[in-house]
Coordinates of C-alpha atoms and ligand atoms in Angstrom, one line a residue:
M189 CA -25.1 -43.5 -0.7
L190 CA -22.1 -41.5 -1.1
T191 CA -19.5 -41.0 2.4
K192 CA -17.9 -37.3 2.4
D193 CA -14.9 -40.0 1.5
A194 CA -16.0 -41.5 -2.1
V195 CA -17.8 -37.9 -2.5
A196 CA -14.2 -36.2 -2.1
K197 CA -12.1 -39.0 -4.9
I198 CA -14.1 -37.1 -7.3
R199 CA -14.4 -34.2 -6.8
N200 CA -10.1 -34.2 -6.2
S201 CA -9.8 -37.2 -9.6
D202 CA -8.6 -35.9 -12.3
L203 CA -10.6 -37.8 -15.3
N204 CA -13.8 -37.2 -16.9
G205 CA -14.7 -40.1 -15.4
G206 CA -14.2 -44.0 -14.1
V207 CA -15.4 -46.5 -12.7
L208 CA -17.4 -47.5 -8.8
V209 CA -17.8 -50.3 -7.2
M210 CA -21.0 -50.0 -5.5
K211 CA -21.8 -52.6 -3.1
S212 CA -26.0 -53.5 -2.9
I213 CA -27.6 -54.0 0.4
P214 CA -31.2 -55.2 -1.3
S215 CA -33.4 -56.5 1.5
E216 CA -32.9 -52.0 1.8
E217 CA -32.9 -51.1 -1.8
L218 CA -29.9 -49.4 -1.5
F219 CA -26.1 -48.9 -3.1
V220 CA -23.7 -47.5 -1.5
V221 CA -20.3 -46.7 -2.9
I222 CA -17.2 -48.7 -2.0
S223 CA -14.8 -47.7 -4.6
V224 CA -13.9 -45.1 -6.8
E225 CA -11.9 -45.3 -9.4
T226 CA -9.0 -42.0 -9.1
S227 CA -7.0 -41.7 -11.9
R228 CA -6.8 -44.5 -15.2
D229 CA -7.2 -48.0 -13.5
V230 CA -6.5 -47.5 -9.9
R231 CA -9.0 -48.1 -7.8
V232 CA -9.0 -46.5 -4.2
P233 CA -11.3 -48.5 -1.5
V234 CA -13.4 -45.7 -0.3
D235 CA -14.0 -45.3 3.9
I236 CA -17.1 -46.1 5.5
P237 CA -16.8 -45.4 9.2
T238 CA -17.1 -48.0 10.9
E239 CA -20.0 -46.7 12.9
Y240 CA -22.1 -46.4 9.7
S241 CA -22.4 -50.4 10.5
K242 CA -25.5 -50.8 8.9
L243 CA -23.7 -49.5 5.1
R244 CA -21.1 -51.9 5.4
W245 CA -23.5 -55.0 5.0
G246 CA -23.6 -57.9 2.8
D247 CA -20.8 -58.6 0.5
I248 CA -22.8 -58.5 -3.0
T249 CA -20.4 -55.3 -4.9
H250 CA -22.0 -54.3 -8.6
P251 CA -20.1 -52.0 -11.5
A252 CA -21.2 -49.3 -11.7
Q253 CA -19.0 -45.6 -13.5
W254 CA -18.5 -42.4 -12.4
M255 CA -18.6 -39.8 -14.7
R256 CA -18.6 -35.0 -15.1
P257 CA -21.7 -34.7 -17.5
S258 CA -20.7 -32.8 -20.7
R259 CA -23.6 -30.8 -20.4
P260 CA -24.3 -28.4 -17.9
D261 CA -28.3 -28.6 -17.2
L262 CA -28.0 -32.5 -16.7
H263 CA -28.4 -32.4 -13.1
V264 CA -31.5 -30.2 -13.6
R265 CA -33.0 -32.6 -15.6
H266 CA -32.9 -35.2 -12.9
R267 CA -33.5 -33.0 -9.8
A268 CA -37.7 -31.9 -12.6
M269 CA -37.3 -35.7 -12.7
I270 CA -36.8 -36.8 -9.8
R271 CA -40.1 -34.8 -8.8
R272 CA -42.2 -36.4 -11.7
P273 CA -42.4 -39.9 -11.1
G274 CA -41.8 -42.7 -14.1
T275 CA -40.5 -39.7 -16.3
G276 CA -36.9 -41.1 -18.5
I277 CA -34.9 -40.2 -21.1
S278 CA -34.0 -43.2 -23.2
F279 CA -30.4 -44.8 -23.9
E280 CA -29.5 -42.9 -26.4
G281 CA -31.2 -39.3 -25.3
F282 CA -29.2 -40.0 -21.8
H283 CA -26.2 -41.3 -24.1
E284 CA -25.9 -37.6 -26.0
L285 CA -25.9 -36.0 -22.2
V286 CA -23.1 -38.1 -20.9
P287 CA -21.4 -39.3 -24.1
G288 CA -19.0 -42.4 -21.6
V289 CA -22.4 -43.5 -21.1
S290 CA -21.2 -47.2 -21.0
D291 CA -24.2 -49.9 -22.9
P292 CA -26.0 -52.2 -20.0
G293 CA -27.3 -54.7 -22.2
N294 CA -29.4 -56.5 -21.3
G295 CA -28.7 -55.9 -17.3
L296 CA -28.6 -53.1 -15.5
G297 CA -26.8 -49.7 -15.0
L298 CA -26.0 -47.6 -11.8
M299 CA -24.2 -43.9 -12.7
V300 CA -23.4 -41.1 -11.0
T301 CA -22.9 -37.8 -12.8
H302 CA -21.0 -34.9 -10.9
D303 CA -21.7 -31.3 -12.3
P304 CA -18.6 -29.3 -10.0
G305 CA -19.6 -26.4 -12.3
L306 CA -23.1 -25.7 -11.6
S307 CA -24.8 -22.8 -10.8
V308 CA -26.2 -21.2 -9.3
E309 CA -29.6 -20.9 -10.3
A310 CA -29.6 -24.9 -10.7
R311 CA -28.6 -25.0 -7.6
E312 CA -30.9 -23.1 -6.1
F313 CA -33.6 -24.6 -8.9
G314 CA -32.3 -27.7 -6.2
A315 CA -30.6 -29.8 -8.3
S316 CA -27.1 -30.7 -6.9
E317 CA -23.1 -32.0 -7.1
F318 CA -24.0 -35.3 -7.8
A319 CA -26.4 -36.7 -9.0
G320 CA -27.2 -41.0 -10.2
W321 CA -28.9 -42.6 -12.8
L322 CA -30.2 -46.6 -12.6
V323 CA -29.2 -47.1 -16.7
Q324 CA -31.3 -49.3 -18.8
R325 CA -31.6 -50.3 -23.0
T326 CA -35.0 -49.3 -22.2
G327 CA -34.8 -45.8 -20.5
V328 CA -32.4 -43.6 -18.0
E329 CA -34.3 -43.0 -15.4
P330 CA -33.2 -40.7 -12.6
I331 CA -32.9 -42.3 -9.2
S332 CA -31.3 -40.0 -5.6
L333 CA -28.8 -40.1 -4.4
V334 CA -27.4 -39.8 -0.8
I335 CA -24.6 -37.6 0.7
E336 CA -23.4 -37.5 4.3
P337 CA -23.0 -33.4 5.0
E338 CA -19.8 -32.1 6.3
V339 CA -21.0 -31.4 9.2
V340 CA -23.4 -33.9 12.0
G341 CA -23.8 -34.8 15.1
I342 CA -24.2 -31.4 17.6
G343 CA -22.0 -29.7 14.2
Q344 CA -26.0 -29.7 12.9
L345 CA -27.5 -27.6 15.3
A346 CA -24.7 -24.4 15.4
S347 CA -26.8 -21.6 14.4
L348 CA -29.9 -22.0 16.2
W349 CA -28.0 -23.3 19.5
P350 CA -24.7 -21.9 21.2
I351 CA -23.4 -25.5 21.1
E352 CA -19.8 -24.0 21.3
Q353 CA -20.7 -22.1 24.8
L354 CA -22.2 -25.7 26.5
K355 CA -18.9 -27.8 24.8
A356 CA -16.9 -26.2 27.5
H357 CA -19.0 -26.5 30.5
S358 CA -19.6 -29.9 32.3
V359 CA -21.0 -31.2 35.6
I360 CA -21.6 -34.0 37.5
L361 CA -24.6 -36.6 37.3
V362 CA -25.1 -38.4 40.7
G363 CA -27.1 -40.6 40.8
C364 CA -27.3 -43.1 36.7
G365 CA -30.6 -44.3 37.2
S366 CA -33.8 -44.4 34.9
I367 CA -34.1 -41.1 35.1
G368 CA -30.3 -40.6 35.4
G369 CA -29.6 -41.4 32.4
A370 CA -32.6 -40.0 30.9
A371 CA -31.0 -37.0 32.2
A372 CA -27.5 -37.5 30.9
E373 CA -28.8 -38.9 27.2
A374 CA -30.8 -34.9 27.5
L375 CA -27.1 -33.1 28.4
A376 CA -26.1 -34.3 25.8
G377 CA -28.6 -34.2 23.0
Y378 CA -28.5 -30.3 24.6
G379 CA -24.5 -30.2 23.8
I380 CA -22.8 -30.7 27.4
G381 CA -19.2 -30.7 27.1
R382 CA -18.6 -32.8 29.5
I383 CA -19.8 -35.0 32.4
E384 CA -19.4 -37.4 35.5
L385 CA -21.7 -39.3 36.3
I386 CA -21.3 -40.9 39.3
D387 CA -22.9 -44.3 41.1
P388 CA -21.9 -47.3 42.9
D389 CA -24.1 -49.8 42.5
R390 CA -24.5 -52.3 39.1
F391 CA -28.0 -52.8 36.0
L392 CA -29.4 -55.1 37.3
W393 CA -33.0 -56.6 35.6
H394 CA -35.4 -55.5 38.0
N395 CA -32.9 -52.1 36.1
M396 CA -34.1 -52.1 32.5
V397 CA -37.6 -51.9 32.3
R398 CA -37.2 -48.2 33.3
H399 CA -33.4 -47.0 32.1
V400 CA -32.1 -45.8 29.5
L401 CA -29.8 -49.8 29.4
G402 CA -31.1 -52.6 28.5
A403 CA -30.1 -56.3 27.8
E404 CA -26.6 -55.8 27.2
S405 CA -25.9 -53.9 29.5
V406 CA -26.7 -55.8 32.8
G407 CA -24.6 -56.9 35.5
R408 CA -22.7 -54.3 34.7
R409 CA -21.8 -50.7 37.0
K410 CA -24.1 -47.9 35.9
V411 CA -21.5 -45.0 35.5
D412 CA -19.6 -47.5 32.6
A413 CA -22.8 -49.0 30.9
L414 CA -24.3 -45.1 31.0
K415 CA -20.9 -44.8 29.7
D416 CA -20.0 -46.3 26.7
H417 CA -24.6 -46.0 25.7
L418 CA -23.6 -42.2 24.9
K419 CA -20.3 -42.5 23.6
E420 CA -21.6 -44.8 21.0
R421 CA -24.6 -41.6 20.0
W422 CA -22.4 -38.3 21.4
P423 CA -18.3 -39.7 20.4
N424 CA -17.8 -36.0 21.2
L425 CA -18.6 -36.3 24.2
H426 CA -16.4 -36.2 27.6
V427 CA -17.4 -38.4 30.1
E428 CA -16.3 -39.8 32.9
T429 CA -17.3 -42.4 35.7
R430 CA -16.2 -42.9 39.4
R431 CA -18.8 -45.1 41.2
L432 CA -19.1 -43.4 44.2
D433 CA -22.0 -43.0 47.1
V434 CA -23.0 -39.8 47.1
V435 CA -22.8 -39.8 51.2
A436 CA -20.4 -42.0 52.3
D437 CA -17.5 -40.7 50.1
A438 CA -18.6 -37.5 49.9
H439 CA -14.7 -35.9 51.4
L440 CA -13.8 -37.7 47.8
V441 CA -16.0 -36.5 46.1
R442 CA -16.1 -32.6 47.2
P443 CA -13.1 -31.5 45.2
L444 CA -15.5 -32.4 42.1
V445 CA -17.5 -30.4 42.4
D446 CA -14.8 -27.8 42.1
G447 CA -13.9 -29.2 38.8
V448 CA -17.4 -28.3 37.3
D449 CA -20.0 -26.2 36.8
L450 CA -22.9 -27.5 38.3
V451 CA -24.2 -30.6 40.4
L452 CA -27.1 -32.8 39.0
C453 CA -28.7 -34.8 41.5
A454 CA -30.9 -38.1 40.5
A455 CA -29.7 -40.2 43.3
D456 CA -32.7 -42.0 44.9
G457 CA -33.4 -41.5 48.3
I458 CA -32.6 -38.3 50.8
A459 CA -29.6 -38.2 52.1
P460 CA -28.2 -38.7 48.3
R461 CA -30.4 -34.6 47.6
R462 CA -29.1 -33.3 50.5
V463 CA -25.4 -33.9 50.8
V464 CA -24.9 -32.9 46.9
S465 CA -27.5 -29.9 48.1
H466 CA -24.3 -29.0 50.8
L467 CA -21.2 -30.6 48.6
S468 CA -22.8 -27.5 45.1
R469 CA -23.4 -24.8 47.5
R470 CA -20.5 -24.5 50.0
A471 CA -18.1 -24.4 46.5
G472 CA -20.5 -22.3 45.5
K473 CA -22.0 -23.8 42.4
P474 CA -25.8 -24.5 41.1
S475 CA -27.0 -27.9 41.8
V476 CA -30.6 -29.4 40.4
L477 CA -32.0 -32.7 42.4
A478 CA -35.4 -34.6 40.1
C479 CA -37.0 -36.8 41.5
V480 CA -40.6 -38.5 41.8
L481 CA -42.7 -38.6 45.1
D482 CA -45.4 -40.8 46.6
D483 CA -45.0 -43.2 44.0
G484 CA -44.5 -41.2 40.9
A485 CA -48.0 -39.1 41.3
I486 CA -45.3 -36.4 41.1
G487 CA -42.5 -34.8 39.4
E488 CA -40.3 -32.7 41.5
V489 CA -37.5 -31.3 40.3
I490 CA -35.7 -28.3 42.5
R491 CA -33.2 -25.7 41.2
L492 CA -30.4 -23.9 44.4
R493 CA -28.4 -21.7 43.4
P494 CA -26.0 -19.6 45.8
T495 CA -27.1 -16.3 46.3
P496 CA -28.7 -14.7 49.6
R497 CA -31.6 -14.9 47.1
F498 CA -32.6 -18.6 47.1
G499 CA -31.6 -20.9 50.4
C500 CA -30.6 -24.9 50.1
L501 CA -32.7 -27.8 50.3
L502 CA -33.0 -28.6 54.0
C503 CA -33.8 -24.4 54.1
H504 CA -36.5 -25.5 51.2
R505 CA -37.5 -28.5 53.2
Q506 CA -38.5 -26.4 56.4
H507 CA -39.9 -23.5 55.0
L508 CA -42.6 -26.2 53.8
S509 CA -42.8 -28.0 57.0
D510 CA -43.5 -24.2 58.8
Q511 CA -46.5 -24.1 56.7
G512 CA -47.7 -27.0 57.8
T513 CA -47.1 -29.2 54.1
L514 CA -46.0 -32.4 54.5
D515 CA -43.3 -32.8 53.0
P516 CA -44.1 -36.7 50.9
E517 CA -39.8 -36.9 50.0
A518 CA -40.2 -37.6 54.4
D519 CA -42.0 -40.8 53.3
Q520 CA -38.4 -42.0 51.4
E521 CA -36.3 -40.9 53.8
L522 CA -38.8 -43.4 56.6
A523 CA -36.1 -46.4 55.5
Y524 CA -33.2 -44.8 56.0
G525 CA -30.7 -46.1 58.3
T526 CA -33.5 -48.7 59.4
G527 CA -31.1 -50.8 57.4
Q528 CA -34.6 -52.3 54.3
V529 CA -34.1 -50.9 51.2
H530 CA -35.6 -47.4 50.5
K531 CA -38.2 -47.3 48.3
P532 CA -37.3 -47.2 43.9
M533 CA -38.4 -44.6 42.0
T534 CA -41.6 -46.3 41.3
A535 CA -42.9 -44.2 38.5
V536 CA -43.8 -46.0 35.3
P537 CA -40.6 -45.3 32.5
P538 CA -41.5 -43.2 30.5
D539 CA -42.8 -40.0 33.2
L540 CA -39.6 -40.6 34.6
H541 CA -37.6 -40.3 31.4
Y542 CA -39.6 -37.3 31.3
I543 CA -38.7 -35.4 35.2
G544 CA -34.8 -35.9 33.6
T545 CA -36.0 -34.6 30.5
L546 CA -37.0 -31.8 31.9
M547 CA -33.9 -31.7 35.0
A548 CA -30.9 -31.3 32.3
K549 CA -32.8 -28.0 30.7
I550 CA -33.5 -26.2 33.6
A551 CA -29.5 -27.4 34.2
I552 CA -28.2 -26.7 31.2
A553 CA -30.5 -22.9 31.2
T554 CA -28.7 -22.1 35.0
L555 CA -25.7 -22.3 33.1
L556 CA -27.2 -20.4 29.4
E557 CA -28.2 -17.8 31.5
S558 CA -26.2 -17.9 34.6
L559 CA -22.5 -17.7 32.6
H560 CA -23.9 -16.4 29.6
G561 CA -27.3 -13.8 30.4
D562 CA -29.4 -15.8 27.4
H563 CA -32.1 -14.6 28.7
T564 CA -34.4 -17.4 26.6
Q565 CA -33.2 -19.3 29.0
R566 CA -34.6 -18.5 31.9
L567 CA -37.6 -20.2 33.8
P568 CA -40.5 -19.6 35.8
G569 CA -38.7 -20.0 39.0
E570 CA -36.8 -21.9 40.7
Y571 CA -39.5 -25.3 41.6
A572 CA -40.8 -27.2 39.4
L573 CA -43.7 -29.7 40.4
L574 CA -45.3 -31.7 37.8
G575 CA -48.6 -34.2 37.4
L576 CA -47.2 -37.6 36.9
R577 CA -50.5 -39.6 38.0
P578 CA -51.7 -37.1 40.5
A579 CA -54.0 -37.8 43.3
R580 CA -55.5 -35.0 43.9
L581 CA -54.4 -35.2 47.5
Y582 CA -51.8 -33.6 48.4
Q583 CA -51.4 -30.8 51.1
A584 CA -50.1 -27.7 48.7
P585 CA -48.1 -26.9 47.4
F586 CA -48.7 -30.9 45.7
D587 CA -52.2 -30.7 44.9
L588 CA -51.6 -31.1 41.3
Q589 CA -55.1 -31.5 39.7
K590 CA -53.8 -32.8 36.3
A591 CA -51.3 -34.9 34.7
G592 CA -49.2 -33.4 32.7
E593 CA -49.7 -30.1 35.4
I594 CA -46.5 -27.8 36.4
R595 CA -46.4 -25.7 39.3
W596 CA -43.4 -23.6 39.3
L597 CA -43.0 -21.8 42.8
S598 CA -40.0 -20.7 44.1
I599 CA -37.5 -21.1 47.6
P600 CA -37.6 -19.3 50.1
A601 CA -34.5 -17.3 51.4
P602 CA -31.6 -19.5 53.7
R603 CA -33.0 -19.8 57.0
P604 CA -30.0 -17.3 59.4
T605 CA -28.7 -20.2 61.6
C606 CA -28.6 -23.3 58.2
F607 CA -25.5 -24.4 57.8
T608 CA -25.2 -25.2 55.0
C609 CA -26.2 -21.7 53.2
G610 CA -24.4 -19.5 56.3
S611 CA -21.0 -17.8 54.9
A612 CA -18.0 -20.3 55.6
Ligands
ZN278 ZN1 -29.7 -23.9 54.2

């Protein structure tokens, strides 16, 4: 393997060949170039970024060479031979093509050839600027050489996904539990620029089974542990952490809502959802609320948009009640004010991650459609119900019949008397 830095050192060298030092990782059958002779007798160590920790494993080194071949078709031949395992060239034959190759004696030589003038035809054939060779007196075999691309990570999506637009957006995520953790990962994966994590709780042993975080995070604040987890995978993501309770600290959360484009709420319990609905509506920001109902039988994701067409969470809940539907969310409410700890998210872990990912999808689609007019991201409705372990006993609209079923519905217009939706 060649990191970008090794590639640059070979490309920029005035020599036609020189010494390479490779690190050998026998358990992975892998060689990594760790130093390059760039000028006569000057060997420069190659930068291997710390995040590629496995490429930095081990300390067995293996001498090797790099050369610019004298014949233009060498890399085409390399490509042809790689496609037919077991084929190779005699050492003498290879020596004619690459006169500088060292005699490996009875040992094993490694060679990287660099052809800076590769023709368009050769590239179309699949030949690359760099090729690897295993050199023995009994014959020379092509080996595959993997080069670190110029762009890795979210930037690779640039031709098919609006990463530049999303990089400019920010969201608040209230609740960093099982759904919230999965939503945060998905938001990062979609390429959101900044996430503000809000949660007052610690990550404890009982959280581990359902969470994207693992044993290494036990005892830490959820917001801080989740931030580290996200930054490790998406180093360019901006993450802010707030150890706040969205209900008790609503006055501190309110100004934060003004600074973002959308609010997600994956917090457990009805009170945080009501606060998020209220604060985001008053700030003129859309919000997306997700939870599971009835011990994880049904998943629910609601999008609340601050427009005259759609009401807030309370308007929606009142509408269900007016229809005569028992609100399964009200179960959660019972525990509030009773001093009991309300029921935690009780679904099985991947079901919660599924809801978290869908919630992130809905949030991202909302940003792209409403702020950028991207109609490919238009959603079927404002309110999604998902069958996880549907018991078929609920009233409409919760009467999902099948696991995996998704029902999209709208939500009603604001009630005339609504304090949240009413004019300021
Ligand atoms: Zn309302």
